[in-house]
Amino acid sequence: MTAEEYMKIALEEAKKGMGFANPNPMVGAVIVKNGEIISKDYHHKYGEFHAERNAILNCKEDMNGAEIYVTLEPCCHHGKTPPCTQAIIESGIKKVYIGSDDPNPLVAGDGIKKLRENGIEVVTGVLKDECDRLNRPFFHYIVKSTPYVVMKYAMTADGKIASYTGKSKWISGEKSRLNVHRDRLRYAGIMVGINTVLKDDPMLTCRIENGRNPIRIICDSRLRIPLDCNIMKTAKEIPTIIACSNKAEVAKVATVQKAGAEVIYTFSDDGHVNLKELMETLRERKIDSVLLEGGGELNFSALNSGIVNRVQIYISPKILGGKTAPSPVGGIGFDSPDSAVKLGSVEMTAIGEDILIECEVL
């Protein structure tokens, strides 16, 4: 097998940590000796051993002279766990293949340097693009110090997210909806506006078997959320944040907190939650990524405030029509094509009968 083929196996290992490693990256490792895989593992959960150390600890074979393939540069500092470079050096492994460089200032090339200083050969950039894509949220969170925000919506071929009567179940197909639940597992938080709660009474949970629910974040500037809605009825079981402005009624705050939700204040942004300030607060809580499933008003506010990093558009082969039927992005809009939000790095995927278009915000 080639180095790229072993790295693909390491990538599949890394994906097993999806939803549980945050705010750490997903990482996989494969140990090879004499052309045979003798161990493989991944970073199971934040605070636990990293992929390299797991693979080494679980290896039943002699590792002297072996190679290890790891999707991300091994760490070289003491954090919640000991450095992976030390485990590699002590194991007898003599060659390390790396996918992504680690942008974390605590590592950032020092892991590679440490290995080489100890006589270990290092090859970098193996399937770099694939390894980088796996951890986009982590890289953004480390470099920019804000959560990676993905704005997702489903619309018909004529750009409607609901009919003129307000009905939206279901715009997208079953396979697309399953993919959304995978993303609810992948990203640490899920965010909607109060209008979505009032209209749809959602749960905002992940329905993947053995999955993990994202932290629910509700933008509710005046704390209008009903105490008998699904979000509040389950706030003691599922972590829930209600973000409001400093214009919210103080008396309502205590009631919401008693029901189990955390309340985060932001200064009023023209009567709304200040989204930039909210992202800074979420960063402090180690929420590295947010899936935005809002309606048109919140989507526009998010784009206008500059917090959106990626857009996911599920397009269904249906036409609803109706001049009053809502579109994915509302608000006042931008005043000209020149001032519009620009998108790039377009990826297209067929999911069942739907098409998923994914773009980075430029």
CSV table of N, CA, C and O in Angstrom, one decimal, residues 220 223 225 227 232 235 242 251-263:
chain,number,residue,atom,x,y,z
A,220,ASP,N,-32.7,35.3,21.2
A,220,ASP,CA,-34.1,35.8,21.7
A,220,ASP,C,-33.9,37.1,22.4
A,220,ASP,O,-33.7,37.2,23.6
A,223,LEU,N,-36.3,37.8,25.3
A,223,LEU,CA,-36.7,36.7,26.1
A,223,LEU,C,-38.2,36.4,25.9
A,223,LEU,O,-38.9,36.3,26.9
A,225,ILE,N,-39.2,33.5,24.7
A,225,ILE,CA,-39.3,32.0,24.6
A,225,ILE,C,-40.4,31.5,25.6
A,225,ILE,O,-40.3,31.8,26.8
A,227,LEU,N,-42.1,29.0,28.2
A,227,LEU,CA,-41.6,28.0,29.1
A,227,LEU,C,-42.1,26.6,28.8
A,227,LEU,O,-41.5,25.6,29.3
A,232,MET,N,-37.4,24.6,26.2
A,232,MET,CA,-37.4,24.8,27.6
A,232,MET,C,-37.7,23.6,28.5
A,232,MET,O,-37.2,23.4,29.6
A,235,ALA,N,-34.5,21.7,28.8
A,235,ALA,CA,-33.3,22.5,29.0
A,235,ALA,C,-32.4,21.9,30.2
A,235,ALA,O,-31.2,22.2,30.2
A,242,ILE,N,-29.8,30.7,26.0
A,242,ILE,CA,-30.6,31.7,25.5
A,242,ILE,C,-29.9,33.0,25.4
A,242,ILE,O,-29.5,33.5,26.5
A,251,ALA,N,-36.8,40.2,35.1
A,251,ALA,CA,-37.7,39.2,35.8
A,251,ALA,C,-37.8,37.9,35.0
A,251,ALA,O,-37.8,36.8,35.6
A,252,LYS,N,-37.7,38.0,33.7
A,252,LYS,CA,-37.8,36.7,32.9
A,252,LYS,C,-36.6,35.9,32.9
A,252,LYS,O,-36.6,34.7,32.8
A,253,VAL,N,-35.4,36.6,33.2
A,253,VAL,CA,-34.2,35.9,33.2
A,253,VAL,C,-34.1,34.8,34.2
A,253,VAL,O,-33.8,33.6,34.0
A,254,ALA,N,-34.5,35.1,35.4
A,254,ALA,CA,-34.5,34.1,36.5
A,254,ALA,C,-35.4,33.0,36.2
A,254,ALA,O,-35.1,31.8,36.6
A,255,THR,N,-36.6,33.2,35.6
A,255,THR,CA,-37.5,32.1,35.2
A,255,THR,C,-36.9,31.2,34.2
A,255,THR,O,-37.0,30.0,34.3
A,256,VAL,N,-36.2,31.8,33.2
A,256,VAL,CA,-35.5,30.9,32.2
A,256,VAL,C,-34.4,30.1,32.8
A,256,VAL,O,-34.2,28.9,32.5
A,257,GLN,N,-33.6,30.7,33.7
A,257,GLN,CA,-32.5,30.0,34.3
A,257,GLN,C,-33.0,28.9,35.2
A,257,GLN,O,-32.5,27.8,35.3
A,258,LYS,N,-34.1,29.1,35.9
A,258,LYS,CA,-34.7,28.1,36.8
A,258,LYS,C,-35.1,26.9,36.0
A,258,LYS,O,-35.1,25.8,36.5
A,259,ALA,N,-35.5,27.1,34.7
A,259,ALA,CA,-36.0,26.0,33.9
A,259,ALA,C,-34.8,25.2,33.3
A,259,ALA,O,-35.0,24.2,32.7
A,260,GLY,N,-33.6,25.7,33.6
A,260,GLY,CA,-32.4,24.9,33.2
A,260,GLY,C,-31.5,25.5,32.1
A,260,GLY,O,-30.5,25.0,31.8
A,261,ALA,N,-31.9,26.7,31.5
A,261,ALA,CA,-31.1,27.3,30.4
A,261,ALA,C,-30.2,28.3,31.0
A,261,ALA,O,-30.4,28.9,32.0
A,262,GLU,N,-29.1,28.5,30.3
A,262,GLU,CA,-28.1,29.5,30.6
A,262,GLU,C,-28.5,30.8,29.8
A,262,GLU,O,-28.9,30.7,28.6
A,263,VAL,N,-28.5,31.9,30.4
A,263,VAL,CA,-28.8,33.2,29.7
A,263,VAL,C,-27.5,34.0,29.5
A,263,VAL,O,-26.8,34.2,30.4
